[in-house]
PDB file of C-alpha atoms in Angstrom:
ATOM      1  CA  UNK N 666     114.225 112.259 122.914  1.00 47.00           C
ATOM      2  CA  UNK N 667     115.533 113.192 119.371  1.00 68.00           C
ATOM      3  CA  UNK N 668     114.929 117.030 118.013  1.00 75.00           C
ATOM      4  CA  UNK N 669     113.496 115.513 115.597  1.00 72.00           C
ATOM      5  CA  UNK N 670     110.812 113.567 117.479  1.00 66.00           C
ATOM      6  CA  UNK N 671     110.359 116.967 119.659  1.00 70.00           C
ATOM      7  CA  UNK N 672     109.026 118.473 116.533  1.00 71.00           C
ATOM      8  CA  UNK N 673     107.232 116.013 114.877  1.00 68.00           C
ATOM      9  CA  UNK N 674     105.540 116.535 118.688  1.00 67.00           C
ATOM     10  CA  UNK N 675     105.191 119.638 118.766  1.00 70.00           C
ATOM     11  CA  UNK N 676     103.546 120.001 115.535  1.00 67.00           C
ATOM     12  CA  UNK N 677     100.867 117.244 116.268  1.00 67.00           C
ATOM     13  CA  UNK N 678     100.385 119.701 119.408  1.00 66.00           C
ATOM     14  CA  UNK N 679     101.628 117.256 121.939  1.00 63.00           C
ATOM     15  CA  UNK N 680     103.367 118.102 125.360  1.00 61.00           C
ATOM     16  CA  UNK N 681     104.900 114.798 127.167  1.00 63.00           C
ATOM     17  CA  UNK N 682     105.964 111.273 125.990  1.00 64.00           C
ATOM     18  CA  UNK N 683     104.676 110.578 122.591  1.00 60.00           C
ATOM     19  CA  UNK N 684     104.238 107.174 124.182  1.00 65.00           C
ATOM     20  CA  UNK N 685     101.620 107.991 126.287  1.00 67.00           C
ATOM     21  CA  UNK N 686      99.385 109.306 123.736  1.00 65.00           C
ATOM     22  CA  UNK N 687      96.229 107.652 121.731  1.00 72.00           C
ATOM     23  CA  UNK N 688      96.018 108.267 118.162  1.00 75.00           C
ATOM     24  CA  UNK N 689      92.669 107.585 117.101  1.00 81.00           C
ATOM     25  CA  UNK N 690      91.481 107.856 113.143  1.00 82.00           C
ATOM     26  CA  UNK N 691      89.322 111.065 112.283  1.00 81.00           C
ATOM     27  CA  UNK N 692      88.225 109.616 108.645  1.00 81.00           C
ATOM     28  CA  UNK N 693      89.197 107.178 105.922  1.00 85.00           C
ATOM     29  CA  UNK N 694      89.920 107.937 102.386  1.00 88.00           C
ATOM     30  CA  UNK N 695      88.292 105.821  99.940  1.00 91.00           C
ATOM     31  CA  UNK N 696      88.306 105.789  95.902  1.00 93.00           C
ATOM     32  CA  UNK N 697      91.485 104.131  94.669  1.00 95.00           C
ATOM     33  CA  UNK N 698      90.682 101.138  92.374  1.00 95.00           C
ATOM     34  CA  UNK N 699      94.527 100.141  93.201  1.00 95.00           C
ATOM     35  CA  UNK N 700      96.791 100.010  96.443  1.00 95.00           C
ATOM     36  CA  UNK N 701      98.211 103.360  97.152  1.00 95.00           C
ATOM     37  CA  UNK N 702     102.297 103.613  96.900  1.00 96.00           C
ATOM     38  CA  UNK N 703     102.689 107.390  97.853  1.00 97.00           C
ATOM     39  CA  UNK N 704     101.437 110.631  99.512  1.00 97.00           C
ATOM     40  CA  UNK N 705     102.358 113.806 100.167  1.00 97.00           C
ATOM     41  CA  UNK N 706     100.850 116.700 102.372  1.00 94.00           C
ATOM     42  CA  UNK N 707     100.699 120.496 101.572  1.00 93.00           C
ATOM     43  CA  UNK N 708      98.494 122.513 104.067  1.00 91.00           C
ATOM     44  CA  UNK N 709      95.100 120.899 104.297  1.00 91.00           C
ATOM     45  CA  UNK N 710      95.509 119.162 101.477  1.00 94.00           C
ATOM     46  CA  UNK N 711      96.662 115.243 101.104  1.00 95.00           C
ATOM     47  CA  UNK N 712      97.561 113.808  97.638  1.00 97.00           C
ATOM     48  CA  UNK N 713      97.407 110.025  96.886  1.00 97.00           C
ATOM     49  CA  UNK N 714      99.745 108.325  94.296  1.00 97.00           C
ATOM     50  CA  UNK N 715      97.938 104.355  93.464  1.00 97.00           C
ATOM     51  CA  UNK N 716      98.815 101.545  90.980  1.00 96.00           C
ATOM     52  CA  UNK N 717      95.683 102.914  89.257  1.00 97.00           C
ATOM     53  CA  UNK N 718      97.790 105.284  87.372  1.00 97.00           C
ATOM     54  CA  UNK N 719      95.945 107.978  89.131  1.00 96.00           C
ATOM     55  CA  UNK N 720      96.903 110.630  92.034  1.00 97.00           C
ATOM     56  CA  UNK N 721      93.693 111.724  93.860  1.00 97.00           C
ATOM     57  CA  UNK N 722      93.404 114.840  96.115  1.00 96.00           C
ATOM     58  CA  UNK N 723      91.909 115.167  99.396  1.00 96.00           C
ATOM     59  CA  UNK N 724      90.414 117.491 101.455  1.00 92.00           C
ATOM     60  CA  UNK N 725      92.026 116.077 105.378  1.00 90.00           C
ATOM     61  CA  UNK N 726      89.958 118.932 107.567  1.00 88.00           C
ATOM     62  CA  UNK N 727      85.900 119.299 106.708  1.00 85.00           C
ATOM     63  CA  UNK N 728      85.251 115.702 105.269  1.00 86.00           C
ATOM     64  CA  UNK N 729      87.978 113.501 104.036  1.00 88.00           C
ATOM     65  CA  UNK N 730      86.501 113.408 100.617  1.00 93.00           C
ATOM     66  CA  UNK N 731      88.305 113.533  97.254  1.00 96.00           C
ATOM     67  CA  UNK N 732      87.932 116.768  95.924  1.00 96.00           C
ATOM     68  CA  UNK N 733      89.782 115.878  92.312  1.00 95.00           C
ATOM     69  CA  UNK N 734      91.394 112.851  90.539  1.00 96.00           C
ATOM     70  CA  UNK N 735      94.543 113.851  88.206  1.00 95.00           C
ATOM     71  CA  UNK N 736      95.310 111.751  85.779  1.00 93.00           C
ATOM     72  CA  UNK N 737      98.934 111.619  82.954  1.00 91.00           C
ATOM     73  CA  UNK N 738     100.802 108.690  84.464  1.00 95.00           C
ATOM     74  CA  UNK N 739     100.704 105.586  82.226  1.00 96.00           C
ATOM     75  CA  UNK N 740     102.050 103.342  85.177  1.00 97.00           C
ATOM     76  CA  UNK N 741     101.414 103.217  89.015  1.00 97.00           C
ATOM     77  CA  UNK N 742     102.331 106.436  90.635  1.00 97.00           C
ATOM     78  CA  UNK N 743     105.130 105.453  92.948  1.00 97.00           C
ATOM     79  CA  UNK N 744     106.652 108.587  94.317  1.00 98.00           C
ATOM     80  CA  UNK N 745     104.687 112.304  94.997  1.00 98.00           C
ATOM     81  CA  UNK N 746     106.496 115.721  96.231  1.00 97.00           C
ATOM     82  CA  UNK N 747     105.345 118.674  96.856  1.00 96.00           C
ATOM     83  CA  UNK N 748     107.741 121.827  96.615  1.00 94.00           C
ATOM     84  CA  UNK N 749     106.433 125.943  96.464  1.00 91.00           C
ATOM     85  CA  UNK N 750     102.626 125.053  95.270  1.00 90.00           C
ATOM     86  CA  UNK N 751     104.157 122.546  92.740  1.00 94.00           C
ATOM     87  CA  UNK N 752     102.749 118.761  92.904  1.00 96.00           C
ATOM     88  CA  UNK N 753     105.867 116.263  91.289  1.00 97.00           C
ATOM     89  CA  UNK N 754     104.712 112.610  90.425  1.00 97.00           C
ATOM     90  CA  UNK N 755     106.745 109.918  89.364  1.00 97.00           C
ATOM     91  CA  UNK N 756     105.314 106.505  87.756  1.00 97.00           C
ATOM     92  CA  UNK N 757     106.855 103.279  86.593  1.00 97.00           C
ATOM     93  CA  UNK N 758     106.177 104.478  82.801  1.00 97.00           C
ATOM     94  CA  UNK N 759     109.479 106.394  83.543  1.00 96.00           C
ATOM     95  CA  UNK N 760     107.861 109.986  83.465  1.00 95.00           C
ATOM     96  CA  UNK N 761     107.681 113.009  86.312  1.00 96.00           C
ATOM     97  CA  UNK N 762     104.838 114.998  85.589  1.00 95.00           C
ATOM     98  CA  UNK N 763     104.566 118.381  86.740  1.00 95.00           C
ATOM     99  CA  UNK N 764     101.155 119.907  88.057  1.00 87.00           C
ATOM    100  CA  UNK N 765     100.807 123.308  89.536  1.00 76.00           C
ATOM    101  CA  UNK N 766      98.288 125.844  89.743  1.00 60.00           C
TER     102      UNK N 766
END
């Protein structure tokens, strides 16, 4: 097995074949009015990019609920990054926005 597999196992806490385990789903995110094109992670957080011109935030450990909707893009968010507590979107209206804290 790759390094790169070993980690992705060992931070999902898994020990063995990543075959041989279940993934089961712990909560869906709902509130887009458009398909989603991106996401990125930073800790607990998950951010959403959607065709809806909008890039929602969720909360991934106490109840999968949005906890804010950010709005700037004038086209479907198609690309998200997150780098040192800075959130970078990209659209199809040809802009990066820049959100941080």
């Amino acid at each position: 097995m790759s390094t790169e597999m070993n980690n992705v196992q060992a931070q999902l806490g898994l020990v063995g074949n990543i075959e041989q385990h279940v993934f089961k789903c712990k909560g869906t995110l709902i509130g887009h009015n458009g398909p989603i094109w991106s996401m990125a992670c930073s800790g607990s957080l998950l951010f959403s990019g959607s065709s809806d011109h909008t890039i929602k935030v969720w909360d991934t450990v106490a109840n999968f609920t949005c906890l804010k909707t950010l709005e700037g893009h004038e086209g479907m968010v198609l690309a998200l990054c997150v780098s040192k507590g800075v959130l970078y979107s990209s659209a199809s209206d040809n802009k990066i926005c820049v959100l941080g804290h």
